[in-house]
Coordinates of C-alpha atoms and ligand atoms in Angstrom, one line a residue:
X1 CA 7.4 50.9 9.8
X2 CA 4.2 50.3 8.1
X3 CA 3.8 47.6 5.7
X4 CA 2.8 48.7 2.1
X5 CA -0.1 46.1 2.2
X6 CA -1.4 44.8 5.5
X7 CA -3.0 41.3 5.8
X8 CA -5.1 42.2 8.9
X9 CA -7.2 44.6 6.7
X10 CA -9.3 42.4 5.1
X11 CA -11.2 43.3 2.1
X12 CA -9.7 46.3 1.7
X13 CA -6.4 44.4 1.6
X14 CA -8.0 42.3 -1.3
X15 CA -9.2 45.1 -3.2
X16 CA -5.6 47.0 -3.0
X17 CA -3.9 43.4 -4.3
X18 CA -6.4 43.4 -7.2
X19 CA -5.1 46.3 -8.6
X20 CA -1.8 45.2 -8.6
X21 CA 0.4 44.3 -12.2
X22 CA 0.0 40.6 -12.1
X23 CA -2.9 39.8 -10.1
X24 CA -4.8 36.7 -11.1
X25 CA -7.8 37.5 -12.8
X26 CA -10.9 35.8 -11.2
X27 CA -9.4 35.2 -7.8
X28 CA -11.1 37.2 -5.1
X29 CA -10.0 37.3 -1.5
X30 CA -8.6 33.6 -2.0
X31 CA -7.9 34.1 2.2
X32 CA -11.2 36.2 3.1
X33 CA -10.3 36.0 6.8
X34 CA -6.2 36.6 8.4
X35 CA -6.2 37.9 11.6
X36 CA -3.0 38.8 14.0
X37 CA -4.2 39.6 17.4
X38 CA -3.6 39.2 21.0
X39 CA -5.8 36.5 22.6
X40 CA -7.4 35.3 19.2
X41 CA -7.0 31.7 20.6
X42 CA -10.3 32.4 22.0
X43 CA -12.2 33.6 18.9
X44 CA -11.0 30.2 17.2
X45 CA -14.8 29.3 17.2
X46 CA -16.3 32.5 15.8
X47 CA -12.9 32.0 13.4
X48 CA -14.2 28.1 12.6
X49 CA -18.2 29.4 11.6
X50 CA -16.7 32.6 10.0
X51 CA -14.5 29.9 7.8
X52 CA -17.9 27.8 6.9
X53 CA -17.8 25.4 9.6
X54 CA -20.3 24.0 11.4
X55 CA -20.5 23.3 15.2
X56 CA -22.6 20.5 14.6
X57 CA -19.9 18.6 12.7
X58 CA -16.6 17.2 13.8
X59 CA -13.9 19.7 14.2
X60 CA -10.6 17.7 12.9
X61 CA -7.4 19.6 15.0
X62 CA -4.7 18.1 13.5
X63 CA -1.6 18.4 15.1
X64 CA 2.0 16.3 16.1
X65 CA 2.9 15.4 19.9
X66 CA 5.3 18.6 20.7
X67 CA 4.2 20.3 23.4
X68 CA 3.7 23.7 22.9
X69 CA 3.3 26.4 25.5
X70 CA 1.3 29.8 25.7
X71 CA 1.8 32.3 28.4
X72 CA 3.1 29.3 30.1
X73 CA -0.1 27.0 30.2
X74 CA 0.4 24.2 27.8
X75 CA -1.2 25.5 24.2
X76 CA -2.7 22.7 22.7
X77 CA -5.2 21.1 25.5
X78 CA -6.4 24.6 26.0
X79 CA -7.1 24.9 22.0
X80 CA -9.6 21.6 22.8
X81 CA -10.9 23.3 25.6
X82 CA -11.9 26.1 23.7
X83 CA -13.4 24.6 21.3
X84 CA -15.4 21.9 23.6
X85 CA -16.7 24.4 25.8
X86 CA -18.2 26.4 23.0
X87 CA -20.2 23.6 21.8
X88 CA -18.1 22.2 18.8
X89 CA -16.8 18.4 18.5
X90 CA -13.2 18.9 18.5
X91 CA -11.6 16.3 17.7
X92 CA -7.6 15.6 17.6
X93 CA -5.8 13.7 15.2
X94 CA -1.6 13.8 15.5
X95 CA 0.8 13.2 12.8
X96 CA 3.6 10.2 13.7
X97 CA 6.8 10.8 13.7
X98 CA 8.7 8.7 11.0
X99 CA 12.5 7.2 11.8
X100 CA 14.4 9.9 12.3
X101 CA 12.1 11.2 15.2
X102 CA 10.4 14.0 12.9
X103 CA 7.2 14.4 11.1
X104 CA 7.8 15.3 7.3
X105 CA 5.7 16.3 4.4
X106 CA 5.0 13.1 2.5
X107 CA 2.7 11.1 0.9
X108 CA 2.4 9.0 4.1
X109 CA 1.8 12.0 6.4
X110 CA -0.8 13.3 3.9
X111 CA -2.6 10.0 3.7
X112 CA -2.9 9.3 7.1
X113 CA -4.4 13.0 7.8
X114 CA -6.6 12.2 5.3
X115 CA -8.2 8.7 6.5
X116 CA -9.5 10.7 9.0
X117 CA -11.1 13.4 7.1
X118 CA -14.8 13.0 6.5
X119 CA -17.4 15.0 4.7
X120 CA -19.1 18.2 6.3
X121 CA -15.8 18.0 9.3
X122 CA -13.9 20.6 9.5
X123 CA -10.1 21.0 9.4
X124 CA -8.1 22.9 11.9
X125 CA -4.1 22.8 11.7
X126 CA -2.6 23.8 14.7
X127 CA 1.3 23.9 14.2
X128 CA 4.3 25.1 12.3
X129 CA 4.9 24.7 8.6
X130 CA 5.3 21.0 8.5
X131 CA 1.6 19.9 10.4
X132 CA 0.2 22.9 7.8
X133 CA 1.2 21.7 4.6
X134 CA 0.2 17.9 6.0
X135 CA -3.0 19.3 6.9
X136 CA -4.0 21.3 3.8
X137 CA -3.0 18.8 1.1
X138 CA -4.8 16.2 2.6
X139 CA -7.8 18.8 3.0
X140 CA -7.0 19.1 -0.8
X141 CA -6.7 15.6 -1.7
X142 CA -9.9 14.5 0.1
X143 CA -11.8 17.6 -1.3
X144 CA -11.0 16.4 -4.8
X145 CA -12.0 13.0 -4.2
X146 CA -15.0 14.0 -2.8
X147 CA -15.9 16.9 -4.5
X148 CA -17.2 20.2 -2.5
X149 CA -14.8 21.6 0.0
X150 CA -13.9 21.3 3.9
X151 CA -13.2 24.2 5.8
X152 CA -9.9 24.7 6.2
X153 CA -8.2 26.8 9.5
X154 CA -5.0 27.1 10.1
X155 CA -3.4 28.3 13.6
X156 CA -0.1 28.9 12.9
X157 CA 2.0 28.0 16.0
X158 CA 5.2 29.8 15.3
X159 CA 7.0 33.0 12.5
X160 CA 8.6 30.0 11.0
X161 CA 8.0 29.5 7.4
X162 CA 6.6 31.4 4.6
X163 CA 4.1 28.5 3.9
X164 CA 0.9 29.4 5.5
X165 CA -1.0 31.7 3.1
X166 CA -0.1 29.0 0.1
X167 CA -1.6 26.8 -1.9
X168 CA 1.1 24.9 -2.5
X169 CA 2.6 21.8 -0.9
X170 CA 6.1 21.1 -0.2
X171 CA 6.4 17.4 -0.3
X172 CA 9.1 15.0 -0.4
X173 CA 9.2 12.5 -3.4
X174 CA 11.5 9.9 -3.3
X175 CA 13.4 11.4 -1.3
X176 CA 13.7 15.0 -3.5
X177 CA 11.5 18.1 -2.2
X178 CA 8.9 19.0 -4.8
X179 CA 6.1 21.5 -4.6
X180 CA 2.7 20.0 -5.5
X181 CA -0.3 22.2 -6.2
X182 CA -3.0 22.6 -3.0
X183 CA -5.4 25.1 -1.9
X184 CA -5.8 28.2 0.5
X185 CA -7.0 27.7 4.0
X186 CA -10.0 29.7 4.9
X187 CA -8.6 31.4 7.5
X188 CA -5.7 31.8 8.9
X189 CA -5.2 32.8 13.0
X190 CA -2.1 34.3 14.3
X191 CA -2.6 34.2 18.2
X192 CA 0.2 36.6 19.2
X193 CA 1.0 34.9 22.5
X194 CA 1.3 31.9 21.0
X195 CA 4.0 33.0 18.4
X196 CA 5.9 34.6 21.5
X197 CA 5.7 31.5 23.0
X198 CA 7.6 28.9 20.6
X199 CA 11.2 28.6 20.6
X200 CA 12.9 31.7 19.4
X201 CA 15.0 29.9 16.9
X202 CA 12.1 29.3 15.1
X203 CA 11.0 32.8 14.7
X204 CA 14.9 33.7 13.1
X205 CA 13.9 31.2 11.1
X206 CA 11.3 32.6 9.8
X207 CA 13.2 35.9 9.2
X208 CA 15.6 33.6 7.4
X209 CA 12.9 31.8 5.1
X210 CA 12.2 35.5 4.2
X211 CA 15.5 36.4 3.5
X212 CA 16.1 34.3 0.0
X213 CA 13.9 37.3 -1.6
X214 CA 16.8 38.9 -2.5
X215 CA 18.3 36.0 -4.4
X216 CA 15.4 34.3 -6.1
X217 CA 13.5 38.1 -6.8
X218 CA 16.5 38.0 -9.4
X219 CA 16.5 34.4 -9.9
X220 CA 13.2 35.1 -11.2
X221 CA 13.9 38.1 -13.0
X222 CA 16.8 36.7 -14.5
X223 CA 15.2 33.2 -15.5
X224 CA 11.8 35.6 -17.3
X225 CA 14.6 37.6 -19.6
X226 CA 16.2 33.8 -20.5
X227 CA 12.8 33.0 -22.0
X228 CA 12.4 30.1 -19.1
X229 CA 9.4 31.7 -16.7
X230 CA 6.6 33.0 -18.4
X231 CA 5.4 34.2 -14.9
X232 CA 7.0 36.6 -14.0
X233 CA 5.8 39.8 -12.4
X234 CA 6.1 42.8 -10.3
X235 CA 3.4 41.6 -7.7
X236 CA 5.7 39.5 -5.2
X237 CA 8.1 42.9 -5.1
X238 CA 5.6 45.1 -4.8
X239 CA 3.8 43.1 -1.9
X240 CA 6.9 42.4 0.2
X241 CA 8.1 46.2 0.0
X242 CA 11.4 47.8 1.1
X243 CA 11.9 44.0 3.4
X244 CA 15.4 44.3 4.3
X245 CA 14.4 48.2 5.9
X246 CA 11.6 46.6 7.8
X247 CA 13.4 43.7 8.8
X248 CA 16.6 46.3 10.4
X249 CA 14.0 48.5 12.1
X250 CA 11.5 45.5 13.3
X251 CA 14.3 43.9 14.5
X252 CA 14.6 44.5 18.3
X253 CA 11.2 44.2 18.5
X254 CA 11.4 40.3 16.8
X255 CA 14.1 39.9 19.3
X256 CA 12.7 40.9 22.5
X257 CA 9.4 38.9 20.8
X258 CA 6.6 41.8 21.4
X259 CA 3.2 41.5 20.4
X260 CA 4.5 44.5 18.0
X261 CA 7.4 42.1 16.4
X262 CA 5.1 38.6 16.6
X263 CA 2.4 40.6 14.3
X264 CA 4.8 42.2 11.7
X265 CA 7.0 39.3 11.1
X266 CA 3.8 37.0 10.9
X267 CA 1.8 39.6 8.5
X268 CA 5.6 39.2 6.3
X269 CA 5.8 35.6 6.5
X270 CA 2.0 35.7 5.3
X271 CA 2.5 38.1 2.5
X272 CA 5.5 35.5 1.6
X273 CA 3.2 32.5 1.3
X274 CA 0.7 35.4 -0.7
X275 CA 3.5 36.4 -3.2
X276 CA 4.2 32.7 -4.6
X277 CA 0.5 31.7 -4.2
X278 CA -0.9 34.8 -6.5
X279 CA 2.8 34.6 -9.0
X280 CA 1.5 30.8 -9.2
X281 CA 4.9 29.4 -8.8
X282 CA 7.1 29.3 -5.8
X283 CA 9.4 31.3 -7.7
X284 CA 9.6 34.9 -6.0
X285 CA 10.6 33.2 -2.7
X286 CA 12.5 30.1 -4.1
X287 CA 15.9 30.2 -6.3
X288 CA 19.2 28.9 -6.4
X289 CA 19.2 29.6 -2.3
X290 CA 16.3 27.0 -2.0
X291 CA 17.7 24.4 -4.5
X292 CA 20.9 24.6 -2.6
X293 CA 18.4 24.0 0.5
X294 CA 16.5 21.3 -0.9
X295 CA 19.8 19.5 -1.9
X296 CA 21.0 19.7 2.1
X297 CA 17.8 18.1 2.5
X298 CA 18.4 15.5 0.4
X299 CA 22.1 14.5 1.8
X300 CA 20.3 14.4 5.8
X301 CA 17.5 12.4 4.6
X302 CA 19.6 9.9 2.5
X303 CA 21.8 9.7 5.6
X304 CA 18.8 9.4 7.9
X305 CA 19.8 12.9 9.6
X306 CA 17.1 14.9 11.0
X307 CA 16.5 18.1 9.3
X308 CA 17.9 21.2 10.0
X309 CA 15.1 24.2 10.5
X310 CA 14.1 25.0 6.8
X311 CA 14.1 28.6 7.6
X312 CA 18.0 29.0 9.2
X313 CA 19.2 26.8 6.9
X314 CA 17.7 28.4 3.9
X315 CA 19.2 31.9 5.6
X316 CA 22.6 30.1 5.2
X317 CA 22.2 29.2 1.5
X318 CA 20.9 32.5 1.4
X319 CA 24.0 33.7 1.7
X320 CA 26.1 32.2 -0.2
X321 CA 23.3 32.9 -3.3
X322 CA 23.5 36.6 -2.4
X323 CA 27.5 36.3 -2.6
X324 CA 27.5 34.8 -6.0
X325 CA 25.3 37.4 -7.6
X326 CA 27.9 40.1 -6.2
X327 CA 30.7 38.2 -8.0
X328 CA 28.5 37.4 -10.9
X329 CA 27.9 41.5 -11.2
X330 CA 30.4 42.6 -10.9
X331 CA 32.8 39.9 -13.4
X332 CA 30.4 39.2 -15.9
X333 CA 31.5 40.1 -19.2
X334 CA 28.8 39.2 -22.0
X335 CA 31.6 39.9 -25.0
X336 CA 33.3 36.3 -23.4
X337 CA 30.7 34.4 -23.7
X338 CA 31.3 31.5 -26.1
X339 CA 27.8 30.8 -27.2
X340 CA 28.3 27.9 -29.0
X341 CA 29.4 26.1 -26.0
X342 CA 26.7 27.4 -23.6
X343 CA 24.4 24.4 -24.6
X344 CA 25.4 21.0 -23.4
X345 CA 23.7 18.0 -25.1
X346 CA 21.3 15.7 -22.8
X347 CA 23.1 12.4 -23.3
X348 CA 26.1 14.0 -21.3
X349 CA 23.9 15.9 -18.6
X350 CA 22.2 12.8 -18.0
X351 CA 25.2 11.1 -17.5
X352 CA 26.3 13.6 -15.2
X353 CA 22.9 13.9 -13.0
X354 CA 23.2 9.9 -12.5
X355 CA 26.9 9.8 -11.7
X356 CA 26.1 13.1 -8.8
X357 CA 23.5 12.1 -7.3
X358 CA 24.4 8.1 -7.2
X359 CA 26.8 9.1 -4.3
X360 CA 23.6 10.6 -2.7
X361 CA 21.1 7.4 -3.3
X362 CA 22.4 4.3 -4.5
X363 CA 19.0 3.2 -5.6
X364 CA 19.4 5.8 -8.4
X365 CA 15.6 7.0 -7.8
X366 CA 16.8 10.6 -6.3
X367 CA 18.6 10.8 -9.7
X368 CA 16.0 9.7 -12.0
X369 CA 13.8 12.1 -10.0
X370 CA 15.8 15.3 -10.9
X371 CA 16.7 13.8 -14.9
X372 CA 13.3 14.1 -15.3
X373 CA 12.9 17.4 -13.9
X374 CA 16.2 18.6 -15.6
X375 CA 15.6 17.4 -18.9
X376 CA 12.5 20.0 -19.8
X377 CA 15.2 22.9 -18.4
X378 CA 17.9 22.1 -20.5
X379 CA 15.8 21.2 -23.6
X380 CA 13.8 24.8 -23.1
X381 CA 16.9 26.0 -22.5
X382 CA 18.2 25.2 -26.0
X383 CA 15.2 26.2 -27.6
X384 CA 15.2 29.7 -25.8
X385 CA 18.7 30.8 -27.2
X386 CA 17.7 34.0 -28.8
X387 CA 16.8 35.1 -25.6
X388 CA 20.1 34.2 -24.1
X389 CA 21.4 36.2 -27.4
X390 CA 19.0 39.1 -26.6
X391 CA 20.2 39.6 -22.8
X392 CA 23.9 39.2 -23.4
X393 CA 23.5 42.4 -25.9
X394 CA 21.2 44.3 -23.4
X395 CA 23.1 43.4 -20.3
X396 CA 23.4 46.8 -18.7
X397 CA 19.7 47.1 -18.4
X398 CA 19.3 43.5 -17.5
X399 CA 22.7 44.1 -14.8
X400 CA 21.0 47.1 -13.6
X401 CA 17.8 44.9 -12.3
X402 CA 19.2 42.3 -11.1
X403 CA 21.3 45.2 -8.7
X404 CA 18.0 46.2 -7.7
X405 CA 16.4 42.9 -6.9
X406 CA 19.8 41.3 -5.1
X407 CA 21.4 42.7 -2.1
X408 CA 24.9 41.9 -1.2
X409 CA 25.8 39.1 1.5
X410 CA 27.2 41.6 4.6
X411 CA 23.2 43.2 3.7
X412 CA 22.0 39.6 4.8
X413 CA 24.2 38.9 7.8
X414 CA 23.4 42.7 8.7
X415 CA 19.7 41.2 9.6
X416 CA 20.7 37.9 10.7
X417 CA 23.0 39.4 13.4
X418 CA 19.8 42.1 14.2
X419 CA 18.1 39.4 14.8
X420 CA 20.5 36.8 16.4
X421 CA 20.3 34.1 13.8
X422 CA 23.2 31.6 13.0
X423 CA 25.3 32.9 10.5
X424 CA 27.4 30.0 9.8
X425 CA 26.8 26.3 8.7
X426 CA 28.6 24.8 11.6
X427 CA 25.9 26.9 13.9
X428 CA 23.0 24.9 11.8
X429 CA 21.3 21.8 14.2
X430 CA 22.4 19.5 12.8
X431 CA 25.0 21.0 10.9
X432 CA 26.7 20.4 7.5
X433 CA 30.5 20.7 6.9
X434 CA 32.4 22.5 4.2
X435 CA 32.3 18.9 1.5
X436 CA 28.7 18.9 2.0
X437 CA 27.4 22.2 1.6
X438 CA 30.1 22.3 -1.7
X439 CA 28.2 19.8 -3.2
X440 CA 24.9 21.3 -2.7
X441 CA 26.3 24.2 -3.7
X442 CA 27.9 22.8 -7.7
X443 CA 24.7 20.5 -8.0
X444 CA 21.8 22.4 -6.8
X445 CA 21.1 23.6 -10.3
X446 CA 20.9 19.7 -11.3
X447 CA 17.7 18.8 -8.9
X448 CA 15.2 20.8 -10.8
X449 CA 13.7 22.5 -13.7
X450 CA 13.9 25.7 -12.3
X451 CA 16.4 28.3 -13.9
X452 CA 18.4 30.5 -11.5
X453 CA 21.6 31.7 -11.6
X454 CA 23.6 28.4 -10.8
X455 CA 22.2 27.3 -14.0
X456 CA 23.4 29.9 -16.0
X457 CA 27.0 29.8 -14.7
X458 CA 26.9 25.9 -15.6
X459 CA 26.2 26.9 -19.0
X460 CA 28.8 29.2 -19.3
X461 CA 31.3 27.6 -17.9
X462 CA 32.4 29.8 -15.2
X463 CA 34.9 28.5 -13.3
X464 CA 32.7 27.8 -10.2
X465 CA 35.2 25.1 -7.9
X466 CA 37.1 29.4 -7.6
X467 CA 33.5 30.6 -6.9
X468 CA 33.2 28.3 -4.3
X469 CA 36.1 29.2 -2.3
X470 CA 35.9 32.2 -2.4
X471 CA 32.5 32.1 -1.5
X472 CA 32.7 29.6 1.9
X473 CA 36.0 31.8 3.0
X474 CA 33.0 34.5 3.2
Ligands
ZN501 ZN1 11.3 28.3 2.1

């Protein structure tokens, strides 16, 4: 299976994206260097100059204190050794884990990485999504303080998120996962040995980051024909390609973790991170399946849980997202819709936000958090009726996209099994029973001021404690 774009051919990869419906004008090869390659651990020098660095300054690895290995030699001494013996000052600096034994994305993470940061270093992530995001913002947050900008690297340790090609953050604020605007690395390195080498649920988790495509493509869509997301394009489709195909046929080849599998699922997981980048939002790869995600997240940190893998989980939501769309295509009936009651006033939605997510955080910051976020969604939300109007009258167009955008749930679990990912909530580490992923699952749409398909159904009143149940029975 070839990919319809490849991210190991360089400028010619550029130049094909530029000609693309939807890509930003002005930006030119925002990632000038991605490579995918067996033994690139030992180019990470010529990588480091390639990306603007230089040997004469310090070379800032920042990583956490999991031991990774590669071939079976412990991955992240030899990554100093590398460097050391080819002249450069490398120099490591480890995010801390916080209480519940993990390292997060948050403003203390960020700020630590950053205090070491100084001008003319260079910054070299070396880890999974988490140490990636911590590394860039800070790179971000120093370079704007600063002014001028630090070479960023990034040596992406596992096929586990679709976070490193973005320029966006992830970062928990008070408790509620927002997405902050950052910047590109420089390069990006994809040792292929290295990816085959970290734990294999990782790698199904990055299949399963992957997978929410084909609920928030139509989130997306769907939210662009409300009149709520002016950004919409083709580009994030047309990038990804045919993914469910690739994904069946690459399969045996993720699970038996080839060079072959590590380089396809990595150039997919980088044309991810590409996809959101270039759309400017997060959108393409993050609806209602995310939110539902994100609210998991919230109910483990508030309980001072560890978090499950971002990627399985978000697999699992996945599927429940994909499940609704099926029901919602195939029940919707636009002459029932009672428009007049489709628009809730924000006295009573802010009354409800505080009341949900009180339960959640007594301090009532995680609910003020997502009022404040909610409010501009439901007050756009009033002022875009017409388009509401427009859709319900040209709904077998707008059914007939959103068909081609979704895929149903047994689709989904058709790749999860191919690739021997959990399936089930209760296979999740550490796992969420049926009361908690049902609130996620009503409330989601409450945490932010996205619109997806959980919002809609709000508004319309569809009777979703039935949707539920039939959904978790599968
Ligand atoms: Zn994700």
């Amino acid at each position: 299976m070839t990919l319809n774009y490849d991210p190991a051919d360089g400028l010619r990869f550029w130049q094909a994206l530029e000609k693309l419906p939807g890509y930003p004008a002005g930006e030119h090869a925002p990632i000038p260097i991605m490579r995918f390659e067996s033994d690139l651990l030992f180019e990470l020098p010529a990588i480091l100059r390639l990306a603007g660095a230089d040997p004469a300054q310090p070379c800032l690895v920042v990583m956490d204190h999991t031991p990774m290995q590669r071939l079976s030699r412990p991955l992240k001494p030899q990554i100093l050794q590398v460097l050391n013996r080819a002249g450069w000052h490398a120099q490591a600096v480890y995010a801390e884990p916080d209480a519940t034994g993990q390292v997060h994305t948050d403003m203390p993470h960020i700020e630590a990485v950053k205090a070491h940061l100084q001008p003319g270093a260079a910054v070299l992530a070396v880890g999974s999504g988490t140490i990636c995001d911590i590394a860039k913002h800070a790179a971000f947050l120093f370079d704007r303080e600063h002014g001028g900008r630090l070479p960023f690297v990034v040596f992406q340790t596992a096929n586990s998120v679709s976070a490193f090609t973005s320029n966006m953050a992830p970062t928990f604020i008070d408790g509620v996962k927002r997405t902050l605007p950052s910047r590109y690395p420089d390069a990006l390195a994809c040792d292929l040995e290295t990816l085959a080498g970290a734990p294999y649920e990782m790698t199904s988790a990055g299949v399963g980051d992957l997978l929410a495509a084909f609920v928030s493509m139509a989130d997306w869509y769907l939210a662009h024909q409300l009149g709520m997301d002016p950004t919409y394009s083709e580009l994030a489709q047309r990038l990804m390609g045919p993914l469910d195909e690739i994904f069946l046929q690459t399969a045996p080849a993720i699970r038996s973790r080839s060079a072959q599998g590590m380089a396809v699922l990595a150039k997919l997981i980088a044309l991810g991170g590409l996809a959101m980048s270039l759309s400017h939002a997060t959108a393409p790869m993050s609806g209602y399946e995310h939110v539902m995600s994100h609210t998991l997240d919230l109910l483990a940190e508030s309980a001072g849980m560890p978090l499950a893998m971002h990627g399985t989980q978000v697999a699992l939501t996945s599927l429940l997202g994909a499940d609704v769309y099926e029901h919602f295509l195939a029940e919707f009936e636009p002459a029932q819709v009672k428009i007049d009651a489709c628009y809730p006033d924000a006295d009573a939605m802010q009354a409800v936000i505080r009341s949900t997510f009180l339960e959640v955080d007594p301090s009532g910051k995680a609910g003020d958090e997502c009022w404040a976020d909610y409010r501009q969604k439901l007050a756009n939300w009033h002022a875009q009726r017409p388009a509401f109007e427009a859709f319900l009258h040209d709904w077998p167009r707008h059914k007939a996209a959103l068909t081609a955008l979704s895929r149903p749930r047994h689709r989904l679990l058709e790749i999860l099994d191919a690739t021997a990912a959990p399936t089930t909530f209760a296979g999740l580490q550490p796992s969420f029973n049926a009361e908690q992923v049902r609130f996620a699952f009503l409330n989601a749409p409450l945490l932010r001021k996205r619109l997806t398909l959980g919002d809609l159904l709000i508004f319309m009143k569809w009777d979703r404690s039935r949707l539920w149940r039939s959904v978790w029975a599968g």
